[in-house]
CSV table of C-alpha atoms and ligand atoms in Angstrom, one decimal:
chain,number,residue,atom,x,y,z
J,7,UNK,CA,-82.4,90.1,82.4
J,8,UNK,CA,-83.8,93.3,81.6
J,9,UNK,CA,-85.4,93.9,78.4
J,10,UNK,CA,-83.6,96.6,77.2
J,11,UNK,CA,-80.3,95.5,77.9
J,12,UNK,CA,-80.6,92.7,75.9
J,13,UNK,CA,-80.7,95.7,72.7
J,14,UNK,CA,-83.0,93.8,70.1
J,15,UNK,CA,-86.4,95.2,69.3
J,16,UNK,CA,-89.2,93.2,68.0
J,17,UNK,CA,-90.8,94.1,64.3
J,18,UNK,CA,-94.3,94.7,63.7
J,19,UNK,CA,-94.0,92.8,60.5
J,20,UNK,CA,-91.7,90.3,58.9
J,21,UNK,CA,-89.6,91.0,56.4
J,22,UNK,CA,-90.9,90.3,52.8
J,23,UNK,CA,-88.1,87.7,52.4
J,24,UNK,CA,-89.6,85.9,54.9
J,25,UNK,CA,-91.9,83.2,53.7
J,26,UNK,CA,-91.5,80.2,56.3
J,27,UNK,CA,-93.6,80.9,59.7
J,28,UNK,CA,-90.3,79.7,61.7
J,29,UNK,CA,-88.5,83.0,59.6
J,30,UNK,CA,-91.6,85.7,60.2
J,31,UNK,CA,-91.3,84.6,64.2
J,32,UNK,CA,-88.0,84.5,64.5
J,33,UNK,CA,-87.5,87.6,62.2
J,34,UNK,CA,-90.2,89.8,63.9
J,35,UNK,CA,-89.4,88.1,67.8
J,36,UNK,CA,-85.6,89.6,67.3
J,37,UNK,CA,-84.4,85.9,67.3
J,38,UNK,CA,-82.1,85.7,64.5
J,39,UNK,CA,-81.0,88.3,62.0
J,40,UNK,CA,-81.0,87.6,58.4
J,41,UNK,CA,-77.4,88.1,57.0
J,42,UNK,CA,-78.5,86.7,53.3
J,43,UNK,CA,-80.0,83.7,52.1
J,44,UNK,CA,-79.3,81.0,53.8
J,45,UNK,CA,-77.1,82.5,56.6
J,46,UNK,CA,-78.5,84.2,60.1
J,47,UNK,CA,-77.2,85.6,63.0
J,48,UNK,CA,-77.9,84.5,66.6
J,49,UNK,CA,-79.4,87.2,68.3
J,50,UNK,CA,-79.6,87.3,72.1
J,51,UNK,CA,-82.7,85.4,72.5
J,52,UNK,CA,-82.4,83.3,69.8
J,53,UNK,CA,-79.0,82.1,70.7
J,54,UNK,CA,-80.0,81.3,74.9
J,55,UNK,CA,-82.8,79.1,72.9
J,56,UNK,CA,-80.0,77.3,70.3
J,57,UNK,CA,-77.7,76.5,73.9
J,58,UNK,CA,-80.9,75.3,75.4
J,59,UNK,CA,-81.2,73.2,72.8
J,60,UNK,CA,-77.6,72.0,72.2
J,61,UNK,CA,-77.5,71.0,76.5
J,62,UNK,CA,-80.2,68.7,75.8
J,63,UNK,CA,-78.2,67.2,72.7
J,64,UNK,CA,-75.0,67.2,74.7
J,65,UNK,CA,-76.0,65.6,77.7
J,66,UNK,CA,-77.8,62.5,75.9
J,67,UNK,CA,-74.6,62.0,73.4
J,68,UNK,CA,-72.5,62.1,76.6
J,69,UNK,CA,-74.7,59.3,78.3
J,70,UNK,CA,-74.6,57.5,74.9
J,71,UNK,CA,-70.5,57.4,75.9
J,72,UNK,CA,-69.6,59.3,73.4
J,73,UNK,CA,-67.0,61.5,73.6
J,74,UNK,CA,-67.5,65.3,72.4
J,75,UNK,CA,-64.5,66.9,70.0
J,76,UNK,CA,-64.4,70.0,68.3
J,77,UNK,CA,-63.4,69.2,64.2
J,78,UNK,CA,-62.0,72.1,62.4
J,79,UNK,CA,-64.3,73.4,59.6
J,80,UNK,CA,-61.6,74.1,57.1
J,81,UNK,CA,-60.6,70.6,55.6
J,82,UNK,CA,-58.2,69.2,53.5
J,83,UNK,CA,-59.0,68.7,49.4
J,84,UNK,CA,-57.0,65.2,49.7
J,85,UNK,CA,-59.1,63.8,52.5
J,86,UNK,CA,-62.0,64.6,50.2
J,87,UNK,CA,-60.3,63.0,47.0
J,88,UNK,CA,-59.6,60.0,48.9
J,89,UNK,CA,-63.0,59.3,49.7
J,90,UNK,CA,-64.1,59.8,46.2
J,91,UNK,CA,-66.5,63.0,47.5
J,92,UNK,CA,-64.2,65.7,46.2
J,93,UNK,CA,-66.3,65.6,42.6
J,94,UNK,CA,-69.6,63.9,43.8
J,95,UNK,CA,-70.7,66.0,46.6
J,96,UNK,CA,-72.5,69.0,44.5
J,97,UNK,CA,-73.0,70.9,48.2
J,98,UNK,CA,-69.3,70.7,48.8
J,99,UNK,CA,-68.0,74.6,49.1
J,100,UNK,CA,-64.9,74.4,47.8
J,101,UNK,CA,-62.5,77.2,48.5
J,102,UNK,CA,-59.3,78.1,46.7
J,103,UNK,CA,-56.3,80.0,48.7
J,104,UNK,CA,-53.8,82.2,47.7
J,105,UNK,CA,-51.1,79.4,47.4
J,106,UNK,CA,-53.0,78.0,44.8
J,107,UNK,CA,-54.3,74.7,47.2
J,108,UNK,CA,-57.9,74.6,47.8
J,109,UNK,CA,-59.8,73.6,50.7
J,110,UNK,CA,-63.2,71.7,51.4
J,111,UNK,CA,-65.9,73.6,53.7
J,112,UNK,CA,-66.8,71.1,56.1
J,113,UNK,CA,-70.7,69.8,54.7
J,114,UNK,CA,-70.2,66.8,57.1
J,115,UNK,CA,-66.8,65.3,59.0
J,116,UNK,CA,-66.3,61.8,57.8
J,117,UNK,CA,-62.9,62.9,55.9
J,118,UNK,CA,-62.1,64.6,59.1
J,119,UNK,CA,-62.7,62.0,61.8
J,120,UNK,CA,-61.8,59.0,59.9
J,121,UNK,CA,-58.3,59.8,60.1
J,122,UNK,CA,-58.5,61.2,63.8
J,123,UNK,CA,-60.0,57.9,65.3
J,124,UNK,CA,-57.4,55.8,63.0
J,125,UNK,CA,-54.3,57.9,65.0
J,126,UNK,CA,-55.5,56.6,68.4
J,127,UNK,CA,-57.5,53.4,67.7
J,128,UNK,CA,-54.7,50.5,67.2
J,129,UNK,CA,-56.3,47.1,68.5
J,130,UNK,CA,-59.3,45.1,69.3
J,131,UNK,CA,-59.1,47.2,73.2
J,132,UNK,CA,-59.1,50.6,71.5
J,133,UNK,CA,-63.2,50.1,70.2
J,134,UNK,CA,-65.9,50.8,69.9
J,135,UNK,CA,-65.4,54.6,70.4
J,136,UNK,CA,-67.5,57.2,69.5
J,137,UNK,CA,-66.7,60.9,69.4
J,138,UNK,CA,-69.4,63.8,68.5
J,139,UNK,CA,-69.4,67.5,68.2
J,140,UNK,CA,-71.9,70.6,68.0
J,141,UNK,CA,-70.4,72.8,64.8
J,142,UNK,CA,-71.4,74.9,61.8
J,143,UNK,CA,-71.4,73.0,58.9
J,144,UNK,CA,-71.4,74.7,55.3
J,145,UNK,CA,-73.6,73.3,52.2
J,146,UNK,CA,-74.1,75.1,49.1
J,147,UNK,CA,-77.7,74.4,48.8
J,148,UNK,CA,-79.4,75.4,45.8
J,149,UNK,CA,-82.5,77.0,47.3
J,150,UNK,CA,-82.2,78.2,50.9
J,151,UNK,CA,-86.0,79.4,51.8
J,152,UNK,CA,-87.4,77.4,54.5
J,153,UNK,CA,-86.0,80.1,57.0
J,154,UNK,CA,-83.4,78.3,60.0
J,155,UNK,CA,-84.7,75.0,58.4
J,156,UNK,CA,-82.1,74.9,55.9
J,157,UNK,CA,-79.1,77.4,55.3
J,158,UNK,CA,-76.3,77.3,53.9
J,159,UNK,CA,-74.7,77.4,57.3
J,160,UNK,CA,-76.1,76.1,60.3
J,161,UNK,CA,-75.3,74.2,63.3
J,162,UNK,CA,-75.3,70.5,63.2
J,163,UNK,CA,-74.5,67.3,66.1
J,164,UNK,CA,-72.5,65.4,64.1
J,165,UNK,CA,-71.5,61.8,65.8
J,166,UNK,CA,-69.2,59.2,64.3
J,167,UNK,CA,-68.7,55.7,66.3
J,168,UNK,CA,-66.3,52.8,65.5
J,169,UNK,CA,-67.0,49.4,66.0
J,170,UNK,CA,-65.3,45.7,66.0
J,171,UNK,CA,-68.8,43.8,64.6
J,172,UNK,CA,-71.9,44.5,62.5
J,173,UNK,CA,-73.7,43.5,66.0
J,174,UNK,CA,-71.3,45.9,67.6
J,175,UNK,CA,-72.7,48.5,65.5
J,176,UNK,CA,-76.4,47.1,65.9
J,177,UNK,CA,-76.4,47.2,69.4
J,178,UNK,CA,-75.3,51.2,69.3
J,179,UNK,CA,-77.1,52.5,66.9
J,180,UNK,CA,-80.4,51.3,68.4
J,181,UNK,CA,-79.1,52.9,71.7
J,182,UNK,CA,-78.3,56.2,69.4
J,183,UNK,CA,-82.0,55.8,68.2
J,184,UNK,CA,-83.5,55.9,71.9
J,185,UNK,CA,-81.4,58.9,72.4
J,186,UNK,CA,-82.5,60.8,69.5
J,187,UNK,CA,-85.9,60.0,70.6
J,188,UNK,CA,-85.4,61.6,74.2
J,189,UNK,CA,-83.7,64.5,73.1
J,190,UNK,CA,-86.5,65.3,70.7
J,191,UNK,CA,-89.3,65.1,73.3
J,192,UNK,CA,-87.1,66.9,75.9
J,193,UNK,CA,-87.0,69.7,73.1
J,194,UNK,CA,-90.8,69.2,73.3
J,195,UNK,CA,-91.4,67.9,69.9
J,196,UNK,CA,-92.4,64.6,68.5
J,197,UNK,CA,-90.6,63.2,65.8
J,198,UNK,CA,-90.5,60.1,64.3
J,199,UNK,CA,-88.5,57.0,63.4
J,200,UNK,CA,-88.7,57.1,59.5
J,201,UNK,CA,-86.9,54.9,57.0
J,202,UNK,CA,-85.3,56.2,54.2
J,203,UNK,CA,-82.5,56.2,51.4
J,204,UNK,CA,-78.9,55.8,52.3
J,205,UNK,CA,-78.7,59.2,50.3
J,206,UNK,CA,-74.8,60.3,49.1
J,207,UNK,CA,-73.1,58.8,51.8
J,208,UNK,CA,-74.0,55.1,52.2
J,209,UNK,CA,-76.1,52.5,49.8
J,210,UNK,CA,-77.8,50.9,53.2
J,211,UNK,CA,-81.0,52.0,54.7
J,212,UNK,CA,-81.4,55.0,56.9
J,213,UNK,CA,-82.7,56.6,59.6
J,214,UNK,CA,-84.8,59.6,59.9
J,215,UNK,CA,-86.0,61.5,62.5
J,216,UNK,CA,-89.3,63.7,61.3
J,217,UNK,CA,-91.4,66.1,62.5
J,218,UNK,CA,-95.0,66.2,61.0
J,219,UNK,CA,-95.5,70.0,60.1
J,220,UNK,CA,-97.3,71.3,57.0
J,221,UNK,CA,-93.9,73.3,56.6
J,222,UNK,CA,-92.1,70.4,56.3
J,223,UNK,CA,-90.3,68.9,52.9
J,224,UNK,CA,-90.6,65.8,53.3
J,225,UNK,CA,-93.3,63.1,52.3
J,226,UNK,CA,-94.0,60.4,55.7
J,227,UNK,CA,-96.2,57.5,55.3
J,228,UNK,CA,-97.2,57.1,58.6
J,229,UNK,CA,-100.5,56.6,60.6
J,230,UNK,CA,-102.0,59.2,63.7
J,231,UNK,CA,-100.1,56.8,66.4
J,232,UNK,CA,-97.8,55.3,64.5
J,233,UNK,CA,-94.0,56.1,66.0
J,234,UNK,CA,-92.2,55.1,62.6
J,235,UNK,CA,-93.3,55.6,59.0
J,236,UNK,CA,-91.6,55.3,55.9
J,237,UNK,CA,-90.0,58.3,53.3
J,238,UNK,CA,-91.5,58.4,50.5
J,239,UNK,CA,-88.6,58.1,48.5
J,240,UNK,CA,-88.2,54.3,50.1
J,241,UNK,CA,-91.7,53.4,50.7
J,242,UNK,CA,-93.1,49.6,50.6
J,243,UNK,CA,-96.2,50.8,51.8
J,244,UNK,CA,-98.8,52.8,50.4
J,245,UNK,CA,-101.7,55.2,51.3
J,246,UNK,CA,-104.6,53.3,52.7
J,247,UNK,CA,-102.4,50.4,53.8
J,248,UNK,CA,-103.6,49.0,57.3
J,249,UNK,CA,-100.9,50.7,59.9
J,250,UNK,CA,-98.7,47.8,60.9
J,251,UNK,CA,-99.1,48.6,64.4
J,252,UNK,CA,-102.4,50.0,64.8
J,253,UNK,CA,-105.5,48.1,64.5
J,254,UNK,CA,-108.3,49.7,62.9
J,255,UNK,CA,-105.5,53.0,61.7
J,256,UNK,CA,-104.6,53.5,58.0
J,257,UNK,CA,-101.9,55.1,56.5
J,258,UNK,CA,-101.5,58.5,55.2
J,259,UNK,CA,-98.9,60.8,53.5
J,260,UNK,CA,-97.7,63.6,55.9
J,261,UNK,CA,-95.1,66.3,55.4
J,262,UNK,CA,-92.5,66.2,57.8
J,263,UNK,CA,-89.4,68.2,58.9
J,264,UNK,CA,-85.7,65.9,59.2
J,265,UNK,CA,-84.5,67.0,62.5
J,266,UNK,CA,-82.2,63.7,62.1
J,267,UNK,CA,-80.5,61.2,60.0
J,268,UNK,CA,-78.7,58.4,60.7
J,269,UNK,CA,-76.5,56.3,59.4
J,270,UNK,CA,-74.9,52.6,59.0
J,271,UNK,CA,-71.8,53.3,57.1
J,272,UNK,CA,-69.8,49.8,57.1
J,273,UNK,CA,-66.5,50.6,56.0
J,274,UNK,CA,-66.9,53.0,53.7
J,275,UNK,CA,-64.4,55.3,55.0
J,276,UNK,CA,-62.5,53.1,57.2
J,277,UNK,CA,-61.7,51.3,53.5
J,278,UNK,CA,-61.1,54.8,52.1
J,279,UNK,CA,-58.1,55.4,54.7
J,280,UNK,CA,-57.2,52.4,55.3
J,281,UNK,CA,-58.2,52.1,59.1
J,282,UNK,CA,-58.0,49.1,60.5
J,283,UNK,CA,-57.0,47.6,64.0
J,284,UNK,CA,-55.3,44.5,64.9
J,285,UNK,CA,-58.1,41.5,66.7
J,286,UNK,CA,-57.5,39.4,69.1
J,287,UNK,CA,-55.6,36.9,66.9
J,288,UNK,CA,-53.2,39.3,65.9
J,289,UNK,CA,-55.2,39.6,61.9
J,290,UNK,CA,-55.9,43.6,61.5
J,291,UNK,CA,-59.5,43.7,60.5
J,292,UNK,CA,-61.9,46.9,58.9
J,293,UNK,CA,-63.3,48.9,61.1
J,294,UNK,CA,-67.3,49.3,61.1
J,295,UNK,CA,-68.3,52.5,61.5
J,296,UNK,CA,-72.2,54.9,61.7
J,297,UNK,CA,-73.0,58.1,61.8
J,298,UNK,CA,-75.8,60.3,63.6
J,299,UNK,CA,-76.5,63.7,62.8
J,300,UNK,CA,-79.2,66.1,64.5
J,301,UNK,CA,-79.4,69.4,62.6
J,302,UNK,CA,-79.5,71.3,65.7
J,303,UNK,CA,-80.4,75.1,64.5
J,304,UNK,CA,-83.0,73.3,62.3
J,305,UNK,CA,-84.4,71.3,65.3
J,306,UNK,CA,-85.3,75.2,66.9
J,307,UNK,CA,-87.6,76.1,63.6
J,308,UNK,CA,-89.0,72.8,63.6
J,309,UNK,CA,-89.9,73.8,67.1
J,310,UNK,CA,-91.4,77.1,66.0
J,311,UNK,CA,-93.0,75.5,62.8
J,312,UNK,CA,-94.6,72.9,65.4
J,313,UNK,CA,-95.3,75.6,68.1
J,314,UNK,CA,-97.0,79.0,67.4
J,315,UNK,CA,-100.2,80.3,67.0
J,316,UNK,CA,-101.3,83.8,65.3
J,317,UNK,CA,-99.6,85.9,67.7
J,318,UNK,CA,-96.4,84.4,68.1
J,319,UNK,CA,-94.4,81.6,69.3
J,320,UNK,CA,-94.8,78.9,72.3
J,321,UNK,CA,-91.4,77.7,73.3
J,322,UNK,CA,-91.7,74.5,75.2
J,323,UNK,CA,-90.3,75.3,78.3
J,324,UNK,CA,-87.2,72.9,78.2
J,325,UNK,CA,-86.3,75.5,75.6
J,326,UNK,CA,-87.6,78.4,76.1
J,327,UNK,CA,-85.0,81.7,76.0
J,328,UNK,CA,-86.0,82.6,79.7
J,329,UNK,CA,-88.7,80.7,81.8
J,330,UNK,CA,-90.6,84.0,83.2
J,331,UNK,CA,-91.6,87.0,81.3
J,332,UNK,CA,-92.1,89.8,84.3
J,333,UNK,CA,-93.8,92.4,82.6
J,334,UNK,CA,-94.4,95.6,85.2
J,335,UNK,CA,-97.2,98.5,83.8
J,336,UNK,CA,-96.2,102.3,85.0
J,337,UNK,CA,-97.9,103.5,88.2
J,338,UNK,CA,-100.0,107.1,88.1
J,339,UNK,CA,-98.6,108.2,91.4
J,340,UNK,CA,-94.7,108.1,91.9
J,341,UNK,CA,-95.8,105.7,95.6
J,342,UNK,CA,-98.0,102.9,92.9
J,343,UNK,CA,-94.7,103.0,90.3
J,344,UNK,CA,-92.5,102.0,93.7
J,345,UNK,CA,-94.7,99.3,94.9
J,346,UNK,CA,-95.0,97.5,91.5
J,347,UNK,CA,-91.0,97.8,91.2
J,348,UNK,CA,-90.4,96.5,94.8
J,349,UNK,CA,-92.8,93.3,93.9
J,350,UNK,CA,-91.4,92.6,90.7
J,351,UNK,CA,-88.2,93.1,91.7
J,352,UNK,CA,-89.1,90.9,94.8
J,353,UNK,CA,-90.1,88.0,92.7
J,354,UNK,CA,-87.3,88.4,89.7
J,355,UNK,CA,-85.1,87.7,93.2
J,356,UNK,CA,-86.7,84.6,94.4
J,357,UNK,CA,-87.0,83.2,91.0
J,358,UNK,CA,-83.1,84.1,89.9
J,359,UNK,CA,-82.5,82.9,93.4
J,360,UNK,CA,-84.0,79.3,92.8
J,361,UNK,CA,-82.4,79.2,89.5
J,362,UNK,CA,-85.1,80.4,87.3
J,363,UNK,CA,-84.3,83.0,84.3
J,364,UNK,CA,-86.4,85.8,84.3
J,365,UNK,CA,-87.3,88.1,81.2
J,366,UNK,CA,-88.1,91.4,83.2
J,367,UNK,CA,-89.8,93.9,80.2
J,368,UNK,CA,-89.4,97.3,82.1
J,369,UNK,CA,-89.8,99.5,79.1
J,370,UNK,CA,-91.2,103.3,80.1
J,371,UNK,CA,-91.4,104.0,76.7
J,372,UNK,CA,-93.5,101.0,75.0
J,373,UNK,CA,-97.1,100.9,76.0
J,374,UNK,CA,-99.2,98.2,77.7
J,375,UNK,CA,-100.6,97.0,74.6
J,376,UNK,CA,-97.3,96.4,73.1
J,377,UNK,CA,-96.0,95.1,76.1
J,378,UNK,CA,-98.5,92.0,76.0
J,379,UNK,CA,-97.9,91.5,72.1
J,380,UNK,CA,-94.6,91.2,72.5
J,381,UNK,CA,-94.7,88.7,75.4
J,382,UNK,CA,-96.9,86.7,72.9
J,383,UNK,CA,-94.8,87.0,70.1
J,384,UNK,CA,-91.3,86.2,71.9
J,385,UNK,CA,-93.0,83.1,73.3
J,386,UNK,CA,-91.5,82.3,77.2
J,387,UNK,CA,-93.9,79.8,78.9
J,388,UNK,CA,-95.2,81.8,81.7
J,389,UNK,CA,-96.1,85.8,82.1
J,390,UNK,CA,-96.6,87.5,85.1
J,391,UNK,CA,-98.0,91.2,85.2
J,392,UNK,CA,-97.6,93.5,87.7
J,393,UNK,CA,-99.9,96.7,88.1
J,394,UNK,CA,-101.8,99.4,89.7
J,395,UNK,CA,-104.6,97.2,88.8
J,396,UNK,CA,-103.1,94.0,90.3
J,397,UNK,CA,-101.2,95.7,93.0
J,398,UNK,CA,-104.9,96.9,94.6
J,399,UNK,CA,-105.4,93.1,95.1
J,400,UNK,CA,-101.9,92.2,96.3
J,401,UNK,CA,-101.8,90.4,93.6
J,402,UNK,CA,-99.9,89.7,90.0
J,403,UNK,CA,-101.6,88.4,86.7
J,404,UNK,CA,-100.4,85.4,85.6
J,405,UNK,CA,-100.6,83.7,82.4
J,406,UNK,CA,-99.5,80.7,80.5
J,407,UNK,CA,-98.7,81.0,77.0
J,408,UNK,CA,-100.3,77.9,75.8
J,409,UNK,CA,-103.5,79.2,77.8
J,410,UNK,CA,-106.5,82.0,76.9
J,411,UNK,CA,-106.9,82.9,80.4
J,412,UNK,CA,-104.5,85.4,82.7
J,413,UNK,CA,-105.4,84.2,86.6
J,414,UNK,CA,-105.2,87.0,89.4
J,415,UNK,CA,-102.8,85.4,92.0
J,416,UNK,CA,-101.8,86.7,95.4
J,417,UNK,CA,-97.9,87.2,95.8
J,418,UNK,CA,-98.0,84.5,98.9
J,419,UNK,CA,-99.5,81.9,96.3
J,420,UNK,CA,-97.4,83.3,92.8
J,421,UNK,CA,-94.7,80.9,93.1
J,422,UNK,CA,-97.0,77.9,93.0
J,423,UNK,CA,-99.5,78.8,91.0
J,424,UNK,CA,-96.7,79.8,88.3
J,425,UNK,CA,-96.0,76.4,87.3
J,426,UNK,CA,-92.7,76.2,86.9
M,517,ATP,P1,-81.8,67.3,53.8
M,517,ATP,O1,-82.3,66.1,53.2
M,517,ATP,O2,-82.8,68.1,54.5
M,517,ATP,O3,-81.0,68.2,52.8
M,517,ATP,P2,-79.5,65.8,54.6
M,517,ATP,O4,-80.2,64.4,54.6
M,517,ATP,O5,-78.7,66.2,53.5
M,517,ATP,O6,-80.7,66.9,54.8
M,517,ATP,P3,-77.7,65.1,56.7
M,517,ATP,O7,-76.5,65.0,56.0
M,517,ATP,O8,-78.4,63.8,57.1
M,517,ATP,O9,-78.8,66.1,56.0
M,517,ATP,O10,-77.5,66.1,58.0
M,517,ATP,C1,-77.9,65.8,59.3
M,517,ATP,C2,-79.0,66.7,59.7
M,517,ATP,O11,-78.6,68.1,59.6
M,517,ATP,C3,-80.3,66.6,58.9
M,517,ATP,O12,-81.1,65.6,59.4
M,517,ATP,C4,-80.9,68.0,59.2
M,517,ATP,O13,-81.6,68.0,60.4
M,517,ATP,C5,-79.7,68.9,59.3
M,517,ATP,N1,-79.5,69.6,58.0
M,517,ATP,C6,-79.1,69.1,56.8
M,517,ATP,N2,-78.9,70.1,55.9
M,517,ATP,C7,-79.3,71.3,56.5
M,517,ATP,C8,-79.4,72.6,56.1
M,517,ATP,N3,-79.0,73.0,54.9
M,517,ATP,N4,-79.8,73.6,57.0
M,517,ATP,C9,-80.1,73.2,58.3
M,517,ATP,N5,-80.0,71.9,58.7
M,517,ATP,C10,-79.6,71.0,57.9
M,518,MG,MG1,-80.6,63.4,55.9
């Protein structure tokens, strides 16, 4: 991909709105647009990194077994009024039409697939099931500043499964929590298993998944190697506690970012619509159901918040918008400018050849100097210069993001030494 074509300039400065570091980056690396408060657009480079991100969620809900369904976001008042939610949920966006009905702006899809599963699942042989989907989700949050991390719409993995048993449902949701684990570190973050409140939509315990960043919300108890920790809103520990896993570790408070919930819901909404499905002996019995959420455009500022430093952003490169930033410096001489074209262009072949996206920056206009910030700022794992410079050594610079040092590397030895 060529630079220009992709049409987004970077900004030498965030906007003043901008307070969260995941906003300023994204902002200034022409990630997302701000549309208002609470509500972005998905820019070029922002949105290759949201689909990056949203293959890695698919493909471990689709090994989970879980089927993946696209839920309308427009939903019925009733639904909502049989649940009881209509007048409790206070992020509920409520709409009113022009004949006079009103409508519920999907915050979550429990009134939705309730009803869905019930039309298809009659017996013991029709569960469990388990259906998911990646959607925009509306929720009229009272203070929307955190940048991506919460907005008043945003992209969400919402799964729903259905079971016979409690055990049933035990023996899934642990499998659910493995996968939330993998597609976390796949992303290239660590979060952790946290316990927490049941919040509106169940009295039970629940399960969050947290990334420890300053920027986050939240308040863990957890220790330095500790893999779970506790909210603080349901904490039976306390600071200076021995960690219960860790000999010689204590606990802590640490602010963390939800990048996940989960949730046992019994029959909550099963009892709500009445879904149940006939057993074995012919008795029709309630069907047990959870619920898994990953806020997916959040989990991509949790990676920013998590992944940075002064001059810009470090996408792991699982998730990275393109895995090569080819950056090629103007020749003096009309014969240097065609040699550094014909190399990059050589190498932007081979790697688009093998698979690998390439970032090619071949501005005339924009300077060295803002050539290399920009690579820093928009964050893709490896750069690789070409110039008069390097070109006298039949050779490219090559430089990690994560790394201080660019390394001078001959074209016969680029492809390996690139890591990739
Ligand atoms: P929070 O406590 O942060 O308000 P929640 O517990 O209400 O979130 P859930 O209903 O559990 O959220 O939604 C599942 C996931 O969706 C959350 O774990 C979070 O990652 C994400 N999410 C929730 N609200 C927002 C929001 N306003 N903007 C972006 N992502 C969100
Ligand atoms: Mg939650």
């Amino acid at each position: 991909m060529r630079y220009r074509s992709l049409g987004v300039k970077t900004l030498r400065s965030a906007p003043q709105e901008a307070e969260s570091i995941n906003a300023q980056l994204l902002l200034r690396g022409g990630f997302v647009r701000q549309e208002m408060a609470g509500v972005y657009s998905w820019l070029p480079l922002g949105l290759r990194v949201l689909r990056k991100v949203e293959a890695i969620v698919r493909e471990e809900m689709d090994a989970l077994g879980a089927q993946e369904v696209l839920m309308p976001a427009l939903q019925s008042k009733e639904a909502w009024v049989t649940t009881g939610r209509w007048d409790t949920v206070d992020i509920l966006f409520k709409l009113p039409s022009q004949t006079g009905k009103e409508y519920a702006l999907g915050c979550s899809h429990e009134e939705v697939v309730t009803p869905l599963v019930q039309s298809y699942v009659q017996s013991y042989k029709d569960l469990p099931t388990s259906v998911y989907q990646i959607q925009t989700k509306f929720r009229d949050e009272l203070r929307a500043k955190s940048g991506i991390l919460r907005g008043r719409e945003f992209i969400m993995k919402d799964m729903y499964s259905f079971h016979r048993t409690q055990e049933d449902l035990d023996a899934f949701y642990a499998r659910a929590i493995d996968a939330y684990l993998r597609v976390y570190s796949r992303c290239g973050v660590q979060a952790r298993v946290v316990e927490a409140s049941g919040g509106v939509f169940s009295d039970k315990f629940s399960h969050e998944f947290q990334v420890l960043t300053d920027a986050g919300e939240d308040l863990i108890l957890t220790s330095p190697s500790w893999k779970y920790g506790q909210n603080q809103e349901v904490a039976t520990l306390k600071e200076g506690d021995a960690c219960p896993d860790h000999a010689g570790e204590t606990l802590e408070w640490k602010k963390g970012i939800e990048v996940g919930n989960i949730f046992q819901l019994g029959t909550r909404f099963s009892d709500a619509f009445g879904m149940t499905y006939a057993a074995e002996d012919g008795t029709k019995q309630p069907v047990i159901m959870g619920c898994y959420g990953i806020g997916v455009s959040r989990l991509v500022g949790a990676i920013v918040e998590a992944s940075h430093d002064a001059r810009g952003i470090i996408w792991p490169a699982a998730v990275a918008p393109y895995r090569v930033h080819l950056v090629t410096l103007r020749g003096k001489t009309p014969e240097t400018q065609a040699q550094i074209q014909k190399a990059a262009q050589g190498l932007h072949d081979t790697l688009t050849a093998k698979g690998i996206d390439v970032l090619w920056d071949d501005r005339d206009e924009a300077s060295p100097g803002e050539k290399l910030a920009d690579a820093d700022l928009i964050g893709i794992p490896t750069r690789v210069l070409f110039s008069e410079k390097s070109l006298a050594e039949g050779s490219a610079e090559v430089k990690r993001r994560n790394l201080v040092e660019a390394e001078l590397v001959k074209f016969e030895d680029l492809l390996e030494k690139m890591g990739l």
